[in-house]
PDB file of C-alpha atoms and ligand atoms in Angstrom:
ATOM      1  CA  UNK A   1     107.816 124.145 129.477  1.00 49.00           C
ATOM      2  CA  UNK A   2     105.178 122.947 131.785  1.00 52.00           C
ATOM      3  CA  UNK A   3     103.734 124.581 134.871  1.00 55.00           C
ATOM      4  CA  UNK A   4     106.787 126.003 135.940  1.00 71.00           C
ATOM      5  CA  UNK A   5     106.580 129.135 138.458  1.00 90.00           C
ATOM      6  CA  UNK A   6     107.949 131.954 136.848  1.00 97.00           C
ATOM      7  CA  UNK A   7     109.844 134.087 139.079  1.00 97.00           C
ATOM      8  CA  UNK A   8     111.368 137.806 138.797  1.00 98.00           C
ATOM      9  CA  UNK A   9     115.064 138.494 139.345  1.00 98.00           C
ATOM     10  CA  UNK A  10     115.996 141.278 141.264  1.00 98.00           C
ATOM     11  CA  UNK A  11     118.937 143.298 140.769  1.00 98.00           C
ATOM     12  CA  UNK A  12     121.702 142.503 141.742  1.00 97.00           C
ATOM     13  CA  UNK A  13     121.313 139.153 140.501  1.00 97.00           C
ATOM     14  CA  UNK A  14     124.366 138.337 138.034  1.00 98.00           C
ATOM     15  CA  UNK A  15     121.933 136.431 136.159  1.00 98.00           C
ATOM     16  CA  UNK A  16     120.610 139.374 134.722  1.00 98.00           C
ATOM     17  CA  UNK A  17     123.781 140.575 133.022  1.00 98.00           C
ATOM     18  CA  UNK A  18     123.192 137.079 130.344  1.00 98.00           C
ATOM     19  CA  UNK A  19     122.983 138.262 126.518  1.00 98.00           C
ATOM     20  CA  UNK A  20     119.849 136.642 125.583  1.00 98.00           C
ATOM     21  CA  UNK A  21     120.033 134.761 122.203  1.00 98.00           C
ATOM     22  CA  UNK A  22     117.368 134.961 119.348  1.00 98.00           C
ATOM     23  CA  UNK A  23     114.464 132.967 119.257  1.00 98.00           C
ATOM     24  CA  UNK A  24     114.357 130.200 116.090  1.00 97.00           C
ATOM     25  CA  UNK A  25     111.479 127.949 117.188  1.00 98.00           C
ATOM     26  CA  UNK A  26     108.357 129.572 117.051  1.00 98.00           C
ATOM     27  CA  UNK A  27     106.322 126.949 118.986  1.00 98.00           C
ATOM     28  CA  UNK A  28     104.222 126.306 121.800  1.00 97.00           C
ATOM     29  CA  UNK A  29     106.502 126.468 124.524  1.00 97.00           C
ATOM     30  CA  UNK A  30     107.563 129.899 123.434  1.00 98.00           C
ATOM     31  CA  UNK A  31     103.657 130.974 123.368  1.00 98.00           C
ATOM     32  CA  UNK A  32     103.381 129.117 126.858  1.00 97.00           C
ATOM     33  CA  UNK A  33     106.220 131.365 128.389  1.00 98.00           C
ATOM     34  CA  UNK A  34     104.938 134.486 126.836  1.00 98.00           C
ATOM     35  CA  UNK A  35     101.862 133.946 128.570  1.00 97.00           C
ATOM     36  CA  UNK A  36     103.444 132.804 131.777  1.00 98.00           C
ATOM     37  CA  UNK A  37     105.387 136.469 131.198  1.00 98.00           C
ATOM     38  CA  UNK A  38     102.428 138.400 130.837  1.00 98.00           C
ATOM     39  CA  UNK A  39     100.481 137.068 133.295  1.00 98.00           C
ATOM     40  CA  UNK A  40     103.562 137.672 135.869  1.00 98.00           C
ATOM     41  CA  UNK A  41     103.800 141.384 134.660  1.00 98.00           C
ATOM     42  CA  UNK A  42     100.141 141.834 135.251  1.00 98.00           C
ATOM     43  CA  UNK A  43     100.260 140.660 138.797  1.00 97.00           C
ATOM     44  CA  UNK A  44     103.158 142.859 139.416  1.00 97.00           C
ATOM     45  CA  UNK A  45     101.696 146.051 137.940  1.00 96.00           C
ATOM     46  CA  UNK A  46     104.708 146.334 135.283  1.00 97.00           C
ATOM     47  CA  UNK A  47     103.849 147.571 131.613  1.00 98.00           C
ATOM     48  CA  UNK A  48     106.699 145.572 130.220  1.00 98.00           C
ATOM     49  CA  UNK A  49     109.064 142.425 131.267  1.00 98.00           C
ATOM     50  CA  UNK A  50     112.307 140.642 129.320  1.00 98.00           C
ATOM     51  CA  UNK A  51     112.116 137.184 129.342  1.00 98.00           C
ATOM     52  CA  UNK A  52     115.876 137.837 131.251  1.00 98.00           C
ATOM     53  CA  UNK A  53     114.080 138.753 134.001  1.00 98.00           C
ATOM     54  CA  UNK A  54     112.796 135.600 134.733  1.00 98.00           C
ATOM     55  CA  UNK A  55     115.986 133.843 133.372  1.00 98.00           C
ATOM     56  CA  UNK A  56     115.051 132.840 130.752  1.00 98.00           C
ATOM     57  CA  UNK A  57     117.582 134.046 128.204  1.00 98.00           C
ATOM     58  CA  UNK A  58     115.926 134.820 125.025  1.00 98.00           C
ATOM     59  CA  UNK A  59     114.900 137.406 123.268  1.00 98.00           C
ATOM     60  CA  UNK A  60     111.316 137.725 124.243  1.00 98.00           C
ATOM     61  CA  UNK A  61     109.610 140.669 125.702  1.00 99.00           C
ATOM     62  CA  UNK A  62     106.094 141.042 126.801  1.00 98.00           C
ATOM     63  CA  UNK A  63     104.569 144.816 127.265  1.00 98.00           C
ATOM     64  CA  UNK A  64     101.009 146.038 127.921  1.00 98.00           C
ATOM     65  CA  UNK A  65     101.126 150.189 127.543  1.00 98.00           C
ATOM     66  CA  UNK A  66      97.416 150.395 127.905  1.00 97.00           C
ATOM     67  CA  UNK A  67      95.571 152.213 131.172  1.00 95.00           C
ATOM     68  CA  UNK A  68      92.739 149.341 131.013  1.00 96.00           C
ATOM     69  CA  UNK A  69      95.591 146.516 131.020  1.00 96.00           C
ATOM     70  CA  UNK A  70      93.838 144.812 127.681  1.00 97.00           C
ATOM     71  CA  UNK A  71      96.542 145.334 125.038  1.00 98.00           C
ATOM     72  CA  UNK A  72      98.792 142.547 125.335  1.00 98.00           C
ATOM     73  CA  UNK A  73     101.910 142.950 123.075  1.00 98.00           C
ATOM     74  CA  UNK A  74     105.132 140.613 122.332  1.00 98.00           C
ATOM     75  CA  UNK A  75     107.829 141.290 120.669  1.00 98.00           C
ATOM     76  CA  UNK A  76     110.319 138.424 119.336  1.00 99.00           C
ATOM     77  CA  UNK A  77     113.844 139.132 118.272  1.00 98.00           C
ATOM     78  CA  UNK A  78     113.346 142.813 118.657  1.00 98.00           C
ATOM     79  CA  UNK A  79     115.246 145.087 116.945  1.00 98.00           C
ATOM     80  CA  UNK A  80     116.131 148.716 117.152  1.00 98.00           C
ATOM     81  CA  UNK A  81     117.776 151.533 114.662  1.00 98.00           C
ATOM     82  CA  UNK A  82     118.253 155.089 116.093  1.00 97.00           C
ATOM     83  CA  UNK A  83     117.140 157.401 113.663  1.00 95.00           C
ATOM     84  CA  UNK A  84     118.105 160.501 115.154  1.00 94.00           C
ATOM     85  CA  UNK A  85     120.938 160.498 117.672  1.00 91.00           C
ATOM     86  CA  UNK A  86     120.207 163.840 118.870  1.00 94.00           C
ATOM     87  CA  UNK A  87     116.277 163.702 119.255  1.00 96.00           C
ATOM     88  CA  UNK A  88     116.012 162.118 123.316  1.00 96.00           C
ATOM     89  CA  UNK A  89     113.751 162.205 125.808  1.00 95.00           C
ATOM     90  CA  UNK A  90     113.793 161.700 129.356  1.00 96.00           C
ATOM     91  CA  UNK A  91     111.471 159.710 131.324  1.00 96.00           C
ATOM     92  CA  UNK A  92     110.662 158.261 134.782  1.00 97.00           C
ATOM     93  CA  UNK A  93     111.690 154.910 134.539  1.00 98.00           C
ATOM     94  CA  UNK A  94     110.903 151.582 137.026  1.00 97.00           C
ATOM     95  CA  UNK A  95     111.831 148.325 136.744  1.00 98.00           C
ATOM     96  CA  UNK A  96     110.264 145.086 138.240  1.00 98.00           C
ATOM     97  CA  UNK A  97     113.801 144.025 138.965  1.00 98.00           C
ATOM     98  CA  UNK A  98     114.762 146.971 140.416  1.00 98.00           C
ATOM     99  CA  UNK A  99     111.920 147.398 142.866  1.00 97.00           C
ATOM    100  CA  UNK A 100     111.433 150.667 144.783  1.00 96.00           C
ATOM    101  CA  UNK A 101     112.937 153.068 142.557  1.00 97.00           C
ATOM    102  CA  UNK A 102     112.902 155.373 139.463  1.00 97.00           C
ATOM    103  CA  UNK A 103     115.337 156.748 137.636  1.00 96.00           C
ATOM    104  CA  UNK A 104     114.989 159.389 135.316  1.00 97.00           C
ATOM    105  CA  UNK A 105     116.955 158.601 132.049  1.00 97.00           C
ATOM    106  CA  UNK A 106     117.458 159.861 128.728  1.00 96.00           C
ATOM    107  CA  UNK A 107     117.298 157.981 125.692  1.00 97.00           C
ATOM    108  CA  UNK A 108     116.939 158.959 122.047  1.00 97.00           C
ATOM    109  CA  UNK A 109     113.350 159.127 120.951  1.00 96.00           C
ATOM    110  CA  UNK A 110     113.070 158.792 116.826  1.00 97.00           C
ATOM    111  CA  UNK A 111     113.708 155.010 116.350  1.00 98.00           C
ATOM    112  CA  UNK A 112     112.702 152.660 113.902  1.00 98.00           C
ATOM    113  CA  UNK A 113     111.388 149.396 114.936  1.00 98.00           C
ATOM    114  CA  UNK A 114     111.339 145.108 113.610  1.00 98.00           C
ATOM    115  CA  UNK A 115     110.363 142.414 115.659  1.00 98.00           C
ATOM    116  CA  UNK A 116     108.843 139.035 115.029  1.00 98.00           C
ATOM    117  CA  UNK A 117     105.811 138.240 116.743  1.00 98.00           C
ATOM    118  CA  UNK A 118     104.782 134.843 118.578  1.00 98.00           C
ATOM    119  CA  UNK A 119     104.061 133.246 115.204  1.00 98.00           C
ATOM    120  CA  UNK A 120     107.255 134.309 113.638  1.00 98.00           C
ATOM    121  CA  UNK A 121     105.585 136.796 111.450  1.00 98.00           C
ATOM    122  CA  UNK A 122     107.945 139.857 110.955  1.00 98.00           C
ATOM    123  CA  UNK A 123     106.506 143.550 111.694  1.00 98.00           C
ATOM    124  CA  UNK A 124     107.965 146.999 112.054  1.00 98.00           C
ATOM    125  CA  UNK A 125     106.998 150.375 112.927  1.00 98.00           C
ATOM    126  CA  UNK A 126     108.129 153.928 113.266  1.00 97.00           C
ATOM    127  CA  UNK A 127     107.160 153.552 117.513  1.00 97.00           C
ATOM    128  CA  UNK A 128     105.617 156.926 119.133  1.00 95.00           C
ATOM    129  CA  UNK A 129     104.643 157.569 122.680  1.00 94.00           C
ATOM    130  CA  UNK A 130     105.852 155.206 125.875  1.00 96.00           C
ATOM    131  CA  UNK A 131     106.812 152.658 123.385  1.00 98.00           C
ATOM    132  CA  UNK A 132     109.813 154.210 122.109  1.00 97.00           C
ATOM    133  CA  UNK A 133     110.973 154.313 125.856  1.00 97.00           C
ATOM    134  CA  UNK A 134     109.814 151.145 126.830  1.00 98.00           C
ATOM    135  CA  UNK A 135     111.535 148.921 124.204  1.00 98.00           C
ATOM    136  CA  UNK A 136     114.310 150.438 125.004  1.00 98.00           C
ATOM    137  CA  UNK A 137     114.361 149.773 128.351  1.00 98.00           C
ATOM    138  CA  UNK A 138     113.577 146.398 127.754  1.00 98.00           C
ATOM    139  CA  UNK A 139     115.291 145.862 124.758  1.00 98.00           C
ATOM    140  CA  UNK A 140     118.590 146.471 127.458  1.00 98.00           C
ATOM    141  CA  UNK A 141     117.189 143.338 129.768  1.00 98.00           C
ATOM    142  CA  UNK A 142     118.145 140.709 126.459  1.00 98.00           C
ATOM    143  CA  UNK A 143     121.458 142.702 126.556  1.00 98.00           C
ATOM    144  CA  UNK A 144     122.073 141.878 130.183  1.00 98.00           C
ATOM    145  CA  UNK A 145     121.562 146.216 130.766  1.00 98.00           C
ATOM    146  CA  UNK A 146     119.795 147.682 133.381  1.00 98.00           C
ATOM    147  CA  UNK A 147     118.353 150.997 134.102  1.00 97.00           C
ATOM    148  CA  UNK A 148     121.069 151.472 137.018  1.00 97.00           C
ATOM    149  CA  UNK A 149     123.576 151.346 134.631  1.00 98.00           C
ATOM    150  CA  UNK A 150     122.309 154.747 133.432  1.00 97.00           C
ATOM    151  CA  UNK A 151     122.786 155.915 136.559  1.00 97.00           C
ATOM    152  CA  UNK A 152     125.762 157.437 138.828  1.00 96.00           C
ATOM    153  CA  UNK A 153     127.639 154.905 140.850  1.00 97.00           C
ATOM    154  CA  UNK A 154     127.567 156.341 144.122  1.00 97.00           C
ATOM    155  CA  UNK A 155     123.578 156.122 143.602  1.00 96.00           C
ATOM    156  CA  UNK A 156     123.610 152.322 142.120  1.00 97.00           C
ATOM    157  CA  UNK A 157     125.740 151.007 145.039  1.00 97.00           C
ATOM    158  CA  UNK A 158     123.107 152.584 147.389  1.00 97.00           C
ATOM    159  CA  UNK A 159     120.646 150.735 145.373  1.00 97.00           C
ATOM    160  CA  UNK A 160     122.381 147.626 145.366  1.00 97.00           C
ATOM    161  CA  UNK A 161     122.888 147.882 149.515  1.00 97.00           C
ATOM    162  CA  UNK A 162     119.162 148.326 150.148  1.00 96.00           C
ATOM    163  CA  UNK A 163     117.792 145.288 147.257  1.00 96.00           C
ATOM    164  CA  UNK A 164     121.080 143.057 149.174  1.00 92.00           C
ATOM    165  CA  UNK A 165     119.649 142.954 151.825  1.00 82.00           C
TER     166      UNK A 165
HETATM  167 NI1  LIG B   1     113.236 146.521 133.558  1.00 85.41          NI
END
Protein backbone atom coordinates (compact mmCIF):
# COMPACT_ATOMS: atom_id res chain seq x y z
CA UNK A 1 0.00 0.00 0.00
CA UNK A 2 1.71 3.07 -1.18
CA UNK A 3 0.72 6.69 -0.79
CA UNK A 4 -2.75 6.12 -1.14
CA UNK A 5 -5.23 8.92 0.33
CA UNK A 6 -7.12 7.48 2.94
CA UNK A 7 -10.55 8.65 3.02
CA UNK A 8 -13.55 8.37 5.70
CA UNK A 9 -16.91 6.86 4.78
CA UNK A 10 -19.84 8.46 5.86
CA UNK A 11 -22.92 6.84 6.77
CA UNK A 12 -24.97 5.87 4.75
CA UNK A 13 -22.42 4.37 2.70
CA UNK A 14 -23.31 0.50 2.17
CA UNK A 15 -19.74 -0.02 2.28
CA UNK A 16 -19.73 0.23 5.81
CA UNK A 17 -22.08 -2.65 6.53
CA UNK A 18 -18.74 -5.21 5.10
CA UNK A 19 -17.71 -7.86 7.92
CA UNK A 20 -14.12 -7.18 8.07
CA UNK A 21 -11.94 -10.38 8.03
CA UNK A 22 -8.92 -11.09 10.41
CA UNK A 23 -5.64 -9.95 9.78
CA UNK A 24 -2.86 -13.01 9.02
CA UNK A 25 0.07 -10.99 7.62
CA UNK A 26 1.62 -8.97 10.05
CA UNK A 27 3.77 -6.86 7.68
CA UNK A 28 4.58 -3.57 6.54
CA UNK A 29 1.71 -2.67 4.65
CA UNK A 30 -0.47 -3.39 7.62
CA UNK A 31 1.93 -0.99 9.83
CA UNK A 32 1.75 1.53 6.77
CA UNK A 33 -2.18 1.63 6.96
CA UNK A 34 -2.25 1.81 10.67
CA UNK A 35 -0.33 4.81 10.44
CA UNK A 36 -2.18 6.21 7.49
CA UNK A 37 -5.35 5.45 10.12
CA UNK A 38 -4.00 7.27 12.86
CA UNK A 39 -2.80 10.03 11.27
CA UNK A 40 -6.45 10.45 9.54
CA UNK A 41 -8.11 10.18 13.07
CA UNK A 42 -5.83 12.82 14.38
CA UNK A 43 -6.69 15.31 11.73
CA UNK A 44 -10.28 14.64 12.28
CA UNK A 45 -10.28 15.00 16.07
CA UNK A 46 -11.65 11.24 16.54
CA UNK A 47 -10.22 9.09 19.55
CA UNK A 48 -10.76 5.93 17.61
CA UNK A 49 -11.29 4.72 13.75
CA UNK A 50 -12.02 0.94 12.12
CA UNK A 51 -10.07 0.31 9.33
CA UNK A 52 -13.99 -0.17 7.73
CA UNK A 53 -14.20 3.24 7.80
CA UNK A 54 -11.86 3.85 5.30
CA UNK A 55 -12.80 0.58 3.43
CA UNK A 56 -10.54 -1.19 4.14
CA UNK A 57 -12.08 -4.38 5.47
CA UNK A 58 -9.99 -5.80 8.14
CA UNK A 59 -9.89 -6.04 11.42
CA UNK A 60 -7.74 -3.16 12.41
CA UNK A 61 -8.59 -0.39 14.72
CA UNK A 62 -6.57 2.56 15.68
CA UNK A 63 -7.59 4.63 19.07
CA UNK A 64 -5.82 7.44 20.95
CA UNK A 65 -7.95 7.98 24.49
CA UNK A 66 -5.40 10.42 25.73
CA UNK A 67 -6.26 14.46 26.31
CA UNK A 68 -2.55 15.31 24.97
CA UNK A 69 -3.21 13.08 21.70
CA UNK A 70 0.33 11.05 22.44
CA UNK A 71 -0.95 7.53 23.20
CA UNK A 72 -1.29 5.88 20.03
CA UNK A 73 -2.96 2.40 20.37
CA UNK A 74 -3.86 -0.53 17.73
CA UNK A 75 -5.59 -3.23 18.16
CA UNK A 76 -5.43 -6.33 15.60
CA UNK A 77 -8.04 -9.02 15.51
CA UNK A 78 -9.76 -7.63 18.51
CA UNK A 79 -11.72 -9.56 20.54
CA UNK A 80 -14.38 -9.11 23.13
CA UNK A 81 -16.13 -11.40 26.05
CA UNK A 82 -18.93 -9.75 28.15
CA UNK A 83 -18.35 -10.54 31.55
CA UNK A 84 -21.30 -9.23 33.08
CA UNK A 85 -24.42 -8.84 30.96
CA UNK A 86 -26.11 -6.74 33.39
CA UNK A 87 -23.23 -4.23 34.40
CA UNK A 88 -23.79 -1.21 31.30
CA UNK A 89 -23.11 2.07 30.97
CA UNK A 90 -24.27 4.75 28.89
CA UNK A 91 -22.25 7.19 27.11
CA UNK A 92 -22.23 10.08 24.58
CA UNK A 93 -21.14 8.57 21.60
CA UNK A 94 -19.77 10.26 17.98
CA UNK A 95 -18.64 8.79 15.13
CA UNK A 96 -16.34 10.16 12.30
CA UNK A 97 -18.73 8.49 9.91
CA UNK A 98 -21.58 9.74 11.34
CA UNK A 99 -20.62 13.39 11.49
CA UNK A 100 -22.74 15.91 13.44
CA UNK A 101 -24.26 13.81 15.95
CA UNK A 102 -24.23 11.89 19.29
CA UNK A 103 -26.08 9.35 20.46
CA UNK A 104 -26.29 8.29 23.82
CA UNK A 105 -26.07 4.41 24.04
CA UNK A 106 -25.81 1.77 26.45
CA UNK A 107 -23.51 -0.96 26.38
CA UNK A 108 -22.32 -3.43 28.99
CA UNK A 109 -19.27 -2.23 30.83
CA UNK A 110 -17.26 -5.42 32.57
CA UNK A 111 -15.56 -6.98 29.47
CA UNK A 112 -12.60 -8.87 29.02
CA UNK A 113 -10.30 -8.02 26.30
CA UNK A 114 -7.48 -9.99 23.41
CA UNK A 115 -6.12 -8.40 20.57
CA UNK A 116 -2.95 -8.78 18.60
CA UNK A 117 -0.92 -5.87 18.15
CA UNK A 118 0.93 -4.57 14.86
CA UNK A 119 3.64 -7.19 15.35
CA UNK A 120 1.29 -10.01 15.89
CA UNK A 121 2.09 -10.26 19.51
CA UNK A 122 -1.10 -11.32 21.46
CA UNK A 123 -2.26 -9.10 24.63
CA UNK A 124 -5.32 -8.89 26.81
CA UNK A 125 -6.72 -6.91 29.49
CA UNK A 126 -9.58 -6.50 31.87
CA UNK A 127 -10.32 -2.66 29.91
CA UNK A 128 -11.57 0.24 32.44
CA UNK A 129 -12.58 3.75 31.64
CA UNK A 130 -13.50 5.08 27.82
CA UNK A 131 -11.89 2.00 26.56
CA UNK A 132 -14.47 -0.38 27.43
CA UNK A 133 -16.87 1.96 25.39
CA UNK A 134 -14.71 2.69 22.72
CA UNK A 135 -13.80 -0.86 21.55
CA UNK A 136 -17.01 -1.47 21.50
CA UNK A 137 -18.01 1.01 19.38
CA UNK A 138 -15.40 0.24 17.15
CA UNK A 139 -15.23 -3.22 17.53
CA UNK A 140 -19.10 -2.82 15.68
CA UNK A 141 -17.30 -0.88 12.50
CA UNK A 142 -15.33 -4.63 11.56
CA UNK A 143 -18.92 -5.99 12.05
CA UNK A 144 -20.37 -3.65 9.49
CA UNK A 145 -22.50 -1.94 12.95
CA UNK A 146 -22.97 1.46 13.52
CA UNK A 147 -23.92 3.58 16.38
CA UNK A 148 -27.36 4.45 14.51
CA UNK A 149 -28.25 1.11 14.69
CA UNK A 150 -28.62 1.62 18.46
CA UNK A 151 -30.82 4.09 17.80
CA UNK A 152 -34.76 4.53 17.01
CA UNK A 153 -35.63 4.51 13.37
CA UNK A 154 -37.62 7.46 13.05
CA UNK A 155 -34.30 9.27 14.44
CA UNK A 156 -31.73 7.24 12.00
CA UNK A 157 -33.79 8.06 8.85
CA UNK A 158 -33.56 11.76 9.93
CA UNK A 159 -29.94 11.16 10.16
CA UNK A 160 -29.61 9.48 7.04
CA UNK A 161 -31.75 12.54 5.15
CA UNK A 162 -29.43 15.26 6.46
CA UNK A 163 -25.66 13.08 5.77
CA UNK A 164 -27.71 12.24 1.95
CA UNK A 165 -27.62 15.13 1.11
NI1 LIG B 1 -17.49 5.07 14.66
Amino acid sequence: MKDEKLKILKFPDPRLRTVAVKVDKFDKSLENLAKGMLALMYKENGIGLAASQVDKHIRLIAMDLSEERNEPMFFVNPEYKIVDNHSTDSYEEGCLSVPGFNETITRPDQIELSWQDLKGNHHNIVPTGLLTICIQHEMDHLEGKLMVDYISPLKRDRIRKKLSK
